[in-house]
């Protein structure tokens, strides 16, 4: 559903901090991964119009930038996707029809079940759309589809956000309840306007055939269907960073906690793609130099109520270093917990192994249930 308090126009920019009057909220679905992250391989593959600002800006990870003095030959330079003003067909009918709208096609970085969407209109104050809607589809072909193929008559689109008014200079949040696997979105602006950023929060649902062909892979990686269930502290950066693709690029591209002033320790709890056998581990502290965790241990369990079993005892970590461990015996389970001592952080966790027979069967059944 939309956050109704954010509907309507924002005031014109009055100088000073452009985010001072920005409207947002704590949306419950933002605990999930952003399936439209460029880091996962997402892209905006087509749009019917991008006269003022290009469609690719929608998926930039950083917050939208605003420079009140920046103008180009087409007008105000905006950090988002902005279309030209729509017009009617004649002097007697100068207004767009209720059906007129602009659209952009978005390829998700990983297929999955969508739990919520944020349509961010930051800095679009009088030039945001009147309303937005979002449709989704699950492309089942072996090859990535072209924009023309996605718009073909044979493709079934499901409305996951009905046409809803949005506010300018605001994070407009929508809960999604469709229990289906999706690969692509069609984002619609009614009738025209600009959107700064698009965030698509959900659970990755990988292709079991692909994972089976790989054999051994990272069973906790976000792109393979792993996820963060909970963490003791999220002060400086989110724990989901630790299972993002690739190596960390800078300090805040990992997980770092606030400084502890007690005798406790910090931790992250992960859910694996399905029941797996873990045979090797990497704990990377890249870019964490004076603030890396001092020690770490790993435990595994099966199911939400299973008993934790330690499979990597408390081990000393070095700053800015990738640590590799080959296990003497496979660790089998559906969930893994890393404990760091006493605080600090690390950048990436890799758990290399393969699905058990039961894990592969469960993942295949879930895909079939959700249309994959």
mmCIF file of C-alpha atoms in Angstrom:
data_model
loop_
_atom_site.group_PDB
_atom_site.id
_atom_site.type_symbol
_atom_site.label_atom_id
_atom_site.label_comp_id
_atom_site.label_asym_id
_atom_site.label_seq_id
_atom_site.Cartn_x
_atom_site.Cartn_y
_atom_site.Cartn_z
ATOM 1 C CA UNK A 1 0.000 0.000 0.000
ATOM 2 C CA UNK A 2 1.109 3.601 -0.477
ATOM 3 C CA UNK A 3 2.055 5.809 2.441
ATOM 4 C CA UNK A 4 -0.806 8.267 2.196
ATOM 5 C CA UNK A 5 0.870 11.066 4.136
ATOM 6 C CA UNK A 6 3.370 11.405 1.271
ATOM 7 C CA UNK A 7 0.825 12.079 -1.485
ATOM 8 C CA UNK A 8 0.653 15.551 -2.973
ATOM 9 C CA UNK A 9 3.204 18.073 -4.122
ATOM 10 C CA UNK A 10 6.263 19.098 -2.156
ATOM 11 C CA UNK A 11 7.110 22.751 -1.666
ATOM 12 C CA UNK A 12 9.491 24.372 -4.171
ATOM 13 C CA UNK A 13 13.155 24.215 -3.220
ATOM 14 C CA UNK A 14 13.844 27.110 -0.874
ATOM 15 C CA UNK A 15 17.612 26.851 -0.506
ATOM 16 C CA UNK A 16 19.871 25.139 2.014
ATOM 17 C CA UNK A 17 19.906 21.377 2.527
ATOM 18 C CA UNK A 18 17.747 19.926 -0.285
ATOM 19 C CA UNK A 19 16.909 16.906 1.890
ATOM 20 C CA UNK A 20 15.687 19.019 4.839
ATOM 21 C CA UNK A 21 12.018 18.585 3.834
ATOM 22 C CA UNK A 22 12.334 15.126 2.277
ATOM 23 C CA UNK A 23 9.594 12.750 3.441
ATOM 24 C CA UNK A 24 10.263 9.118 4.228
ATOM 25 C CA UNK A 25 9.414 6.368 6.713
ATOM 26 C CA UNK A 26 10.662 3.053 8.089
ATOM 27 C CA UNK A 27 9.163 0.568 5.653
ATOM 28 C CA UNK A 28 9.016 -2.959 7.113
ATOM 29 C CA UNK A 29 10.075 -4.646 3.868
ATOM 30 C CA UNK A 30 13.457 -2.892 3.606
ATOM 31 C CA UNK A 31 14.940 -5.698 5.725
ATOM 32 C CA UNK A 32 15.054 -7.689 2.475
ATOM 33 C CA UNK A 33 17.695 -7.379 -0.233
ATOM 34 C CA UNK A 34 17.299 -4.888 -3.086
ATOM 35 C CA UNK A 35 16.678 -7.127 -6.104
ATOM 36 C CA UNK A 36 17.122 -4.107 -8.392
ATOM 37 C CA UNK A 37 20.688 -3.404 -7.242
ATOM 38 C CA UNK A 38 23.252 -2.818 -9.974
ATOM 39 C CA UNK A 39 25.676 -4.877 -7.874
ATOM 40 C CA UNK A 40 23.447 -7.897 -8.499
ATOM 41 C CA UNK A 41 23.294 -7.202 -12.226
ATOM 42 C CA UNK A 42 20.006 -5.287 -12.459
ATOM 43 C CA UNK A 43 19.446 -2.890 -15.330
ATOM 44 C CA UNK A 44 16.879 -0.584 -16.920
ATOM 45 C CA UNK A 45 16.774 -2.105 -20.375
ATOM 46 C CA UNK A 46 14.300 0.238 -22.099
ATOM 47 C CA UNK A 47 12.062 3.263 -21.629
ATOM 48 C CA UNK A 48 9.634 4.960 -23.987
ATOM 49 C CA UNK A 49 10.996 8.425 -23.142
ATOM 50 C CA UNK A 50 13.956 9.837 -21.226
ATOM 51 C CA UNK A 51 14.111 13.363 -22.611
ATOM 52 C CA UNK A 52 15.239 15.193 -19.464
ATOM 53 C CA UNK A 53 17.060 12.494 -17.496
ATOM 54 C CA UNK A 54 18.205 8.998 -18.396
ATOM 55 C CA UNK A 55 16.553 5.835 -17.210
ATOM 56 C CA UNK A 56 19.764 4.261 -15.846
ATOM 57 C CA UNK A 57 19.762 6.740 -12.952
ATOM 58 C CA UNK A 58 16.877 4.800 -11.379
ATOM 59 C CA UNK A 59 19.171 2.071 -10.065
ATOM 60 C CA UNK A 60 22.142 4.109 -8.809
ATOM 61 C CA UNK A 61 22.892 2.924 -5.274
ATOM 62 C CA UNK A 62 23.646 6.358 -3.833
ATOM 63 C CA UNK A 63 20.921 8.805 -2.862
ATOM 64 C CA UNK A 64 19.888 11.217 -5.608
ATOM 65 C CA UNK A 65 21.993 14.372 -5.916
ATOM 66 C CA UNK A 66 20.588 17.872 -6.463
ATOM 67 C CA UNK A 67 22.452 20.946 -7.720
ATOM 68 C CA UNK A 68 20.100 23.943 -8.065
ATOM 69 C CA UNK A 69 22.513 25.692 -10.457
ATOM 70 C CA UNK A 70 23.018 22.759 -12.846
ATOM 71 C CA UNK A 71 21.225 23.331 -16.148
ATOM 72 C CA UNK A 72 21.876 21.790 -19.562
ATOM 73 C CA UNK A 73 20.670 22.488 -23.075
ATOM 74 C CA UNK A 74 17.412 20.607 -22.373
ATOM 75 C CA UNK A 75 16.755 22.270 -19.026
ATOM 76 C CA UNK A 76 17.339 21.420 -15.375
ATOM 77 C CA UNK A 77 19.726 18.493 -14.916
ATOM 78 C CA UNK A 78 18.019 15.930 -12.667
ATOM 79 C CA UNK A 79 19.464 12.797 -11.057
ATOM 80 C CA UNK A 80 16.734 10.356 -11.969
ATOM 81 C CA UNK A 81 14.544 9.285 -14.877
ATOM 82 C CA UNK A 82 12.472 12.177 -16.258
ATOM 83 C CA UNK A 83 10.243 12.268 -19.328
ATOM 84 C CA UNK A 84 8.941 15.257 -21.304
ATOM 85 C CA UNK A 85 5.528 16.753 -20.590
ATOM 86 C CA UNK A 86 2.750 14.897 -22.357
ATOM 87 C CA UNK A 87 0.283 16.807 -24.514
ATOM 88 C CA UNK A 88 -3.131 16.066 -25.973
ATOM 89 C CA UNK A 89 -4.014 15.661 -29.628
ATOM 90 C CA UNK A 90 -5.307 19.151 -30.453
ATOM 91 C CA UNK A 91 -5.869 22.695 -29.268
ATOM 92 C CA UNK A 92 -9.342 21.699 -28.142
ATOM 93 C CA UNK A 93 -7.962 18.604 -26.368
ATOM 94 C CA UNK A 94 -4.545 19.748 -25.024
ATOM 95 C CA UNK A 95 -4.551 17.397 -22.057
ATOM 96 C CA UNK A 96 -3.218 13.825 -21.971
ATOM 97 C CA UNK A 97 -5.838 11.097 -21.677
ATOM 98 C CA UNK A 98 -6.233 8.995 -18.513
ATOM 99 C CA UNK A 99 -4.562 6.112 -20.372
ATOM 100 C CA UNK A 100 -1.445 8.069 -21.389
ATOM 101 C CA UNK A 101 1.673 7.078 -19.454
ATOM 102 C CA UNK A 102 5.430 6.585 -19.682
ATOM 103 C CA UNK A 103 7.163 3.304 -18.895
ATOM 104 C CA UNK A 104 10.535 1.734 -18.156
ATOM 105 C CA UNK A 105 11.475 -1.963 -18.269
ATOM 106 C CA UNK A 106 13.666 -3.158 -15.394
ATOM 107 C CA UNK A 107 15.575 -6.450 -15.302
ATOM 108 C CA UNK A 108 16.009 -7.593 -11.716
ATOM 109 C CA UNK A 109 19.546 -8.476 -10.693
ATOM 110 C CA UNK A 110 18.287 -11.795 -9.354
ATOM 111 C CA UNK A 111 14.881 -13.455 -9.743
ATOM 112 C CA UNK A 112 12.823 -13.512 -6.606
ATOM 113 C CA UNK A 113 9.692 -12.895 -4.577
ATOM 114 C CA UNK A 114 9.078 -9.156 -4.181
ATOM 115 C CA UNK A 115 8.014 -7.949 -0.731
ATOM 116 C CA UNK A 116 7.978 -4.198 -1.270
ATOM 117 C CA UNK A 117 8.879 -1.348 -3.618
ATOM 118 C CA UNK A 118 10.043 2.204 -2.988
ATOM 119 C CA UNK A 119 9.459 4.757 -5.735
ATOM 120 C CA UNK A 120 11.688 7.617 -4.648
ATOM 121 C CA UNK A 121 10.864 11.062 -6.071
ATOM 122 C CA UNK A 122 13.684 12.909 -4.290
ATOM 123 C CA UNK A 123 14.086 16.450 -5.714
ATOM 124 C CA UNK A 124 11.152 15.971 -8.082
ATOM 125 C CA UNK A 125 8.848 18.507 -6.459
ATOM 126 C CA UNK A 126 6.549 19.831 -9.187
ATOM 127 C CA UNK A 127 7.676 17.415 -11.882
ATOM 128 C CA UNK A 128 6.980 14.011 -10.341
ATOM 129 C CA UNK A 129 4.267 11.770 -11.830
ATOM 130 C CA UNK A 130 0.718 12.144 -10.646
ATOM 131 C CA UNK A 131 0.601 8.396 -10.031
ATOM 132 C CA UNK A 132 2.632 5.242 -10.573
ATOM 133 C CA UNK A 133 1.908 1.582 -11.164
ATOM 134 C CA UNK A 134 4.193 -1.440 -11.373
ATOM 135 C CA UNK A 135 3.761 -4.717 -13.259
ATOM 136 C CA UNK A 136 5.955 -7.813 -13.047
ATOM 137 C CA UNK A 137 6.616 -10.929 -15.096
ATOM 138 C CA UNK A 138 8.644 -14.121 -14.839
ATOM 139 C CA UNK A 139 10.682 -14.742 -17.995
ATOM 140 C CA UNK A 140 11.317 -18.455 -18.381
ATOM 141 C CA UNK A 141 13.446 -18.478 -21.523
ATOM 142 C CA UNK A 142 17.044 -19.639 -21.448
ATOM 143 C CA UNK A 143 18.263 -16.386 -23.036
ATOM 144 C CA UNK A 144 17.781 -12.890 -21.632
ATOM 145 C CA UNK A 145 14.802 -11.286 -23.400
ATOM 146 C CA UNK A 146 14.979 -8.200 -25.601
ATOM 147 C CA UNK A 147 12.703 -5.251 -24.813
ATOM 148 C CA UNK A 148 10.617 -6.215 -27.856
ATOM 149 C CA UNK A 149 10.172 -9.767 -26.579
ATOM 150 C CA UNK A 150 9.098 -8.540 -23.145
ATOM 151 C CA UNK A 151 6.413 -6.398 -24.743
ATOM 152 C CA UNK A 152 5.093 -9.220 -26.894
ATOM 153 C CA UNK A 153 1.521 -10.439 -26.596
ATOM 154 C CA UNK A 154 2.588 -13.786 -25.146
ATOM 155 C CA UNK A 155 4.129 -12.251 -22.013
ATOM 156 C CA UNK A 156 1.864 -12.234 -18.962
ATOM 157 C CA UNK A 157 2.234 -9.184 -16.713
ATOM 158 C CA UNK A 158 0.931 -9.159 -13.141
ATOM 159 C CA UNK A 159 0.051 -5.840 -11.486
ATOM 160 C CA UNK A 160 1.911 -5.740 -8.169
ATOM 161 C CA UNK A 161 1.353 -2.024 -7.467
ATOM 162 C CA UNK A 162 -1.974 -0.662 -8.649
ATOM 163 C CA UNK A 163 -2.119 2.854 -10.058
ATOM 164 C CA UNK A 164 -1.605 5.016 -6.982
ATOM 165 C CA UNK A 165 -0.955 8.749 -6.423
ATOM 166 C CA UNK A 166 2.555 9.592 -5.225
ATOM 167 C CA UNK A 167 4.125 12.545 -3.491
ATOM 168 C CA UNK A 168 6.957 14.682 -4.730
ATOM 169 C CA UNK A 169 10.354 14.730 -2.974
ATOM 170 C CA UNK A 170 9.410 11.627 -0.984
ATOM 171 C CA UNK A 171 10.044 7.911 -0.590
ATOM 172 C CA UNK A 172 6.748 6.358 -1.683
ATOM 173 C CA UNK A 173 6.535 2.833 -0.268
ATOM 174 C CA UNK A 174 4.326 0.000 -1.511
ATOM 175 C CA UNK A 175 3.894 -3.422 0.074
ATOM 176 C CA UNK A 176 3.708 -6.296 -2.422
ATOM 177 C CA UNK A 177 1.737 -9.427 -1.549
ATOM 178 C CA UNK A 178 2.030 -11.502 -4.740
ATOM 179 C CA UNK A 179 3.603 -14.867 -3.833
ATOM 180 C CA UNK A 180 5.270 -15.349 -7.214
ATOM 181 C CA UNK A 181 8.745 -15.473 -8.719
ATOM 182 C CA UNK A 182 9.504 -12.464 -10.941
ATOM 183 C CA UNK A 183 12.411 -11.513 -13.194
ATOM 184 C CA UNK A 184 11.360 -8.196 -14.808
ATOM 185 C CA UNK A 185 9.286 -5.116 -13.954
ATOM 186 C CA UNK A 186 7.434 -2.522 -15.976
ATOM 187 C CA UNK A 187 7.366 0.759 -14.054
ATOM 188 C CA UNK A 188 4.690 3.181 -15.248
ATOM 189 C CA UNK A 189 4.425 6.947 -14.685
ATOM 190 C CA UNK A 190 0.948 8.441 -15.105
ATOM 191 C CA UNK A 191 0.925 10.505 -17.224
ATOM 192 C CA UNK A 192 4.589 11.635 -17.195
ATOM 193 C CA UNK A 193 7.243 13.127 -14.882
ATOM 194 C CA UNK A 194 10.284 12.018 -12.981
ATOM 195 C CA UNK A 195 11.410 9.338 -10.521
ATOM 196 C CA UNK A 196 14.801 9.586 -8.804
ATOM 197 C CA UNK A 197 15.370 6.011 -7.617
ATOM 198 C CA UNK A 198 13.682 2.610 -7.645
ATOM 199 C CA UNK A 199 14.245 0.015 -4.926
ATOM 200 C CA UNK A 200 12.749 -3.484 -5.167
ATOM 201 C CA UNK A 201 12.989 -5.426 -1.908
ATOM 202 C CA UNK A 202 12.523 -9.175 -1.780
ATOM 203 C CA UNK A 203 13.916 -12.688 -1.483
ATOM 204 C CA UNK A 204 16.192 -14.143 -4.153
ATOM 205 C CA UNK A 205 14.867 -17.375 -5.655
ATOM 206 C CA UNK A 206 17.609 -18.915 -7.825
ATOM 207 C CA UNK A 207 17.253 -21.462 -10.595
ATOM 208 C CA UNK A 208 17.835 -24.955 -9.102
ATOM 209 C CA UNK A 209 19.100 -26.243 -12.477
ATOM 210 C CA UNK A 210 21.805 -23.571 -12.519
ATOM 211 C CA UNK A 211 22.963 -24.362 -8.996
ATOM 212 C CA UNK A 212 22.954 -28.082 -9.775
ATOM 213 C CA UNK A 213 25.124 -27.467 -12.835
ATOM 214 C CA UNK A 214 27.584 -25.442 -10.764
ATOM 215 C CA UNK A 215 27.951 -28.250 -8.264
ATOM 216 C CA UNK A 216 29.976 -26.381 -5.632
ATOM 217 C CA UNK A 217 29.083 -22.726 -5.025
ATOM 218 C CA UNK A 218 28.683 -20.106 -2.290
ATOM 219 C CA UNK A 219 25.566 -21.294 -0.435
ATOM 220 C CA UNK A 220 25.104 -18.047 1.515
ATOM 221 C CA UNK A 221 25.652 -15.584 -1.363
ATOM 222 C CA UNK A 222 22.789 -13.181 -1.960
ATOM 223 C CA UNK A 223 22.767 -13.914 -5.689
ATOM 224 C CA UNK A 224 22.404 -17.663 -4.961
ATOM 225 C CA UNK A 225 19.488 -17.221 -2.561
ATOM 226 C CA UNK A 226 21.188 -16.700 0.807
ATOM 227 C CA UNK A 227 19.897 -13.999 3.148
ATOM 228 C CA UNK A 228 20.488 -12.255 6.466
ATOM 229 C CA UNK A 229 17.876 -13.098 9.089
ATOM 230 C CA UNK A 230 19.095 -10.881 11.914
ATOM 231 C CA UNK A 231 22.143 -9.143 13.361
ATOM 232 C CA UNK A 232 23.161 -7.765 16.733
ATOM 233 C CA UNK A 233 24.100 -4.320 15.417
ATOM 234 C CA UNK A 234 23.625 -2.311 12.203
ATOM 235 C CA UNK A 235 25.087 0.984 13.343
ATOM 236 C CA UNK A 236 27.538 1.797 10.533
ATOM 237 C CA UNK A 237 26.525 -0.492 7.668
ATOM 238 C CA UNK A 238 24.006 -3.250 6.912
ATOM 239 C CA UNK A 239 24.921 -6.916 7.451
ATOM 240 C CA UNK A 240 23.551 -7.827 4.005
ATOM 241 C CA UNK A 241 26.714 -6.260 2.571
ATOM 242 C CA UNK A 242 28.626 -9.331 3.753
ATOM 243 C CA UNK A 243 26.928 -11.579 1.162
ATOM 244 C CA UNK A 244 26.921 -9.119 -1.749
ATOM 245 C CA UNK A 245 28.653 -10.076 -4.999
ATOM 246 C CA UNK A 246 32.343 -9.374 -5.456
ATOM 247 C CA UNK A 247 34.942 -8.089 -3.030
ATOM 248 C CA UNK A 248 34.334 -5.014 -0.921
ATOM 249 C CA UNK A 249 35.315 -1.731 -2.590
ATOM 250 C CA UNK A 250 35.571 0.471 0.515
ATOM 251 C CA UNK A 251 35.074 0.379 4.273
ATOM 252 C CA UNK A 252 31.307 0.918 4.302
ATOM 253 C CA UNK A 253 30.819 -1.826 1.709
ATOM 254 C CA UNK A 254 31.089 -4.366 4.533
ATOM 255 C CA UNK A 255 29.534 -4.692 8.008
ATOM 256 C CA UNK A 256 30.760 -2.608 10.932
ATOM 257 C CA UNK A 257 29.219 -2.360 14.396
ATOM 258 C CA UNK A 258 29.288 0.348 17.034
ATOM 259 C CA UNK A 259 32.022 0.049 19.669
ATOM 260 C CA UNK A 260 31.014 -2.236 22.521
ATOM 261 C CA UNK A 261 31.519 -1.167 26.118
ATOM 262 C CA UNK A 262 30.550 -4.484 27.704
ATOM 263 C CA UNK A 263 31.721 -8.102 27.657
ATOM 264 C CA UNK A 264 29.329 -9.225 24.920
ATOM 265 C CA UNK A 265 29.960 -9.852 21.238
ATOM 266 C CA UNK A 266 28.304 -9.104 17.889
ATOM 267 C CA UNK A 267 26.840 -11.581 15.420
ATOM 268 C CA UNK A 268 24.931 -12.141 12.174
ATOM 269 C CA UNK A 269 22.483 -14.984 11.511
ATOM 270 C CA UNK A 270 22.096 -16.169 7.908
ATOM 271 C CA UNK A 271 19.657 -18.443 6.104
ATOM 272 C CA UNK A 272 21.304 -20.521 3.369
ATOM 273 C CA UNK A 273 19.681 -21.015 -0.028
ATOM 274 C CA UNK A 274 18.539 -24.455 1.230
ATOM 275 C CA UNK A 275 20.022 -27.272 3.300
ATOM 276 C CA UNK A 276 23.680 -27.465 2.290
ATOM 277 C CA UNK A 277 27.025 -29.112 2.933
ATOM 278 C CA UNK A 278 29.671 -26.472 3.660
ATOM 279 C CA UNK A 279 33.235 -27.542 2.914
ATOM 280 C CA UNK A 280 35.239 -24.285 2.814
ATOM 281 C CA UNK A 281 34.949 -20.786 4.277
ATOM 282 C CA UNK A 282 36.246 -17.293 3.517
ATOM 283 C CA UNK A 283 36.047 -14.419 6.010
ATOM 284 C CA UNK A 284 37.298 -11.221 4.398
ATOM 285 C CA UNK A 285 38.134 -8.072 6.412
ATOM 286 C CA UNK A 286 39.043 -5.961 3.339
ATOM 287 C CA UNK A 287 39.244 -2.195 4.069
ATOM 288 C CA UNK A 288 38.576 -2.777 7.778
ATOM 289 C CA UNK A 289 41.959 -1.939 9.288
ATOM 290 C CA UNK A 290 41.671 -0.386 12.747
ATOM 291 C CA UNK A 291 38.124 -1.636 13.153
ATOM 292 C CA UNK A 292 38.105 -5.265 11.964
ATOM 293 C CA UNK A 293 36.782 -7.983 14.252
ATOM 294 C CA UNK A 294 39.458 -9.487 16.492
ATOM 295 C CA UNK A 295 38.192 -13.084 16.363
ATOM 296 C CA UNK A 296 35.352 -14.968 14.691
ATOM 297 C CA UNK A 297 33.583 -18.316 15.008
ATOM 298 C CA UNK A 298 30.945 -20.050 12.871
ATOM 299 C CA UNK A 299 28.038 -22.292 13.861
ATOM 300 C CA UNK A 300 25.413 -24.184 11.869
ATOM 301 C CA UNK A 301 21.941 -25.549 12.540
ATOM 302 C CA UNK A 302 19.068 -27.171 10.635
ATOM 303 C CA UNK A 303 15.690 -25.441 10.823
ATOM 304 C CA UNK A 304 14.617 -22.466 12.881
ATOM 305 C CA UNK A 305 14.611 -24.435 16.140
ATOM 306 C CA UNK A 306 17.670 -26.626 15.654
ATOM 307 C CA UNK A 307 20.653 -26.643 17.990
ATOM 308 C CA UNK A 308 23.698 -24.603 17.008
ATOM 309 C CA UNK A 309 26.859 -26.624 16.348
ATOM 310 C CA UNK A 310 30.181 -24.832 16.064
ATOM 311 C CA UNK A 311 32.183 -25.836 12.971
ATOM 312 C CA UNK A 312 34.831 -23.083 12.988
ATOM 313 C CA UNK A 313 36.146 -22.394 16.498
ATOM 314 C CA UNK A 314 37.023 -18.903 17.628
ATOM 315 C CA UNK A 315 39.838 -17.855 15.293
ATOM 316 C CA UNK A 316 42.064 -14.790 15.183
ATOM 317 C CA UNK A 317 41.400 -12.396 12.270
ATOM 318 C CA UNK A 318 43.858 -9.949 10.719
ATOM 319 C CA UNK A 319 42.846 -6.521 9.413
ATOM 320 C CA UNK A 320 42.312 -6.009 5.668
ATOM 321 C CA UNK A 321 42.862 -9.721 4.935
ATOM 322 C CA UNK A 322 40.967 -12.542 3.254
ATOM 323 C CA UNK A 323 41.043 -15.617 5.543
ATOM 324 C CA UNK A 324 40.456 -19.070 4.023
ATOM 325 C CA UNK A 325 39.556 -22.248 5.902
ATOM 326 C CA UNK A 326 39.127 -25.794 4.557
ATOM 327 C CA UNK A 327 36.909 -27.799 6.903
ATOM 328 C CA UNK A 328 37.968 -31.239 8.088
ATOM 329 C CA UNK A 329 34.379 -32.452 7.695
ATOM 330 C CA UNK A 330 31.389 -30.822 5.946
ATOM 331 C CA UNK A 331 29.080 -28.691 8.079
ATOM 332 C CA UNK A 332 25.449 -29.496 7.181
ATOM 333 C CA UNK A 333 22.487 -27.231 7.850
ATOM 334 C CA UNK A 334 20.093 -24.519 6.702
ATOM 335 C CA UNK A 335 21.308 -21.620 8.881
ATOM 336 C CA UNK A 336 24.718 -20.258 9.838
ATOM 337 C CA UNK A 337 25.707 -17.811 12.538
ATOM 338 C CA UNK A 338 28.952 -15.870 12.670
ATOM 339 C CA UNK A 339 30.049 -14.473 16.032
ATOM 340 C CA UNK A 340 32.700 -11.765 16.062
ATOM 341 C CA UNK A 341 34.642 -10.840 19.191
ATOM 342 C CA UNK A 342 34.209 -8.413 20.684
ATOM 343 C CA UNK A 343 32.945 -6.020 17.966
ATOM 344 C CA UNK A 344 34.107 -4.363 14.752
ATOM 345 C CA UNK A 345 33.324 -5.909 11.426
ATOM 346 C CA UNK A 346 34.233 -7.795 8.280
ATOM 347 C CA UNK A 347 33.450 -7.268 4.618
ATOM 348 C CA UNK A 348 32.433 -10.646 3.147
ATOM 349 C CA UNK A 349 31.514 -14.176 4.231
ATOM 350 C CA UNK A 350 31.730 -17.006 1.688
ATOM 351 C CA UNK A 351 30.499 -20.524 2.461
ATOM 352 C CA UNK A 352 31.469 -22.907 -0.329
ATOM 353 C CA UNK A 353 29.650 -26.199 -0.691
ATOM 354 C CA UNK A 354 26.637 -27.769 -2.361
ATOM 355 C CA UNK A 355 22.999 -28.558 -1.721
ATOM 356 C CA UNK A 356 22.093 -31.768 0.043
ATOM 357 C CA UNK A 357 19.579 -34.023 -1.672
ATOM 358 C CA UNK A 358 16.859 -32.708 0.648
ATOM 359 C CA UNK A 359 17.955 -29.101 0.037
ATOM 360 C CA UNK A 360 17.843 -29.486 -3.746
ATOM 361 C CA UNK A 361 14.377 -31.054 -3.578
ATOM 362 C CA UNK A 362 13.043 -28.269 -1.330
ATOM 363 C CA UNK A 363 14.425 -25.528 -3.597
ATOM 364 C CA UNK A 364 12.967 -27.163 -6.720
ATOM 365 C CA UNK A 365 9.551 -27.501 -5.051
ATOM 366 C CA UNK A 366 9.541 -23.848 -3.985
ATOM 367 C CA UNK A 367 10.410 -22.699 -7.510
ATOM 368 C CA UNK A 368 7.607 -24.756 -8.967
ATOM 369 C CA UNK A 369 5.175 -23.445 -6.366
ATOM 370 C CA UNK A 370 6.075 -19.810 -7.178
ATOM 371 C CA UNK A 371 6.075 -20.187 -10.943
ATOM 372 C CA UNK A 372 9.785 -20.699 -11.594
#
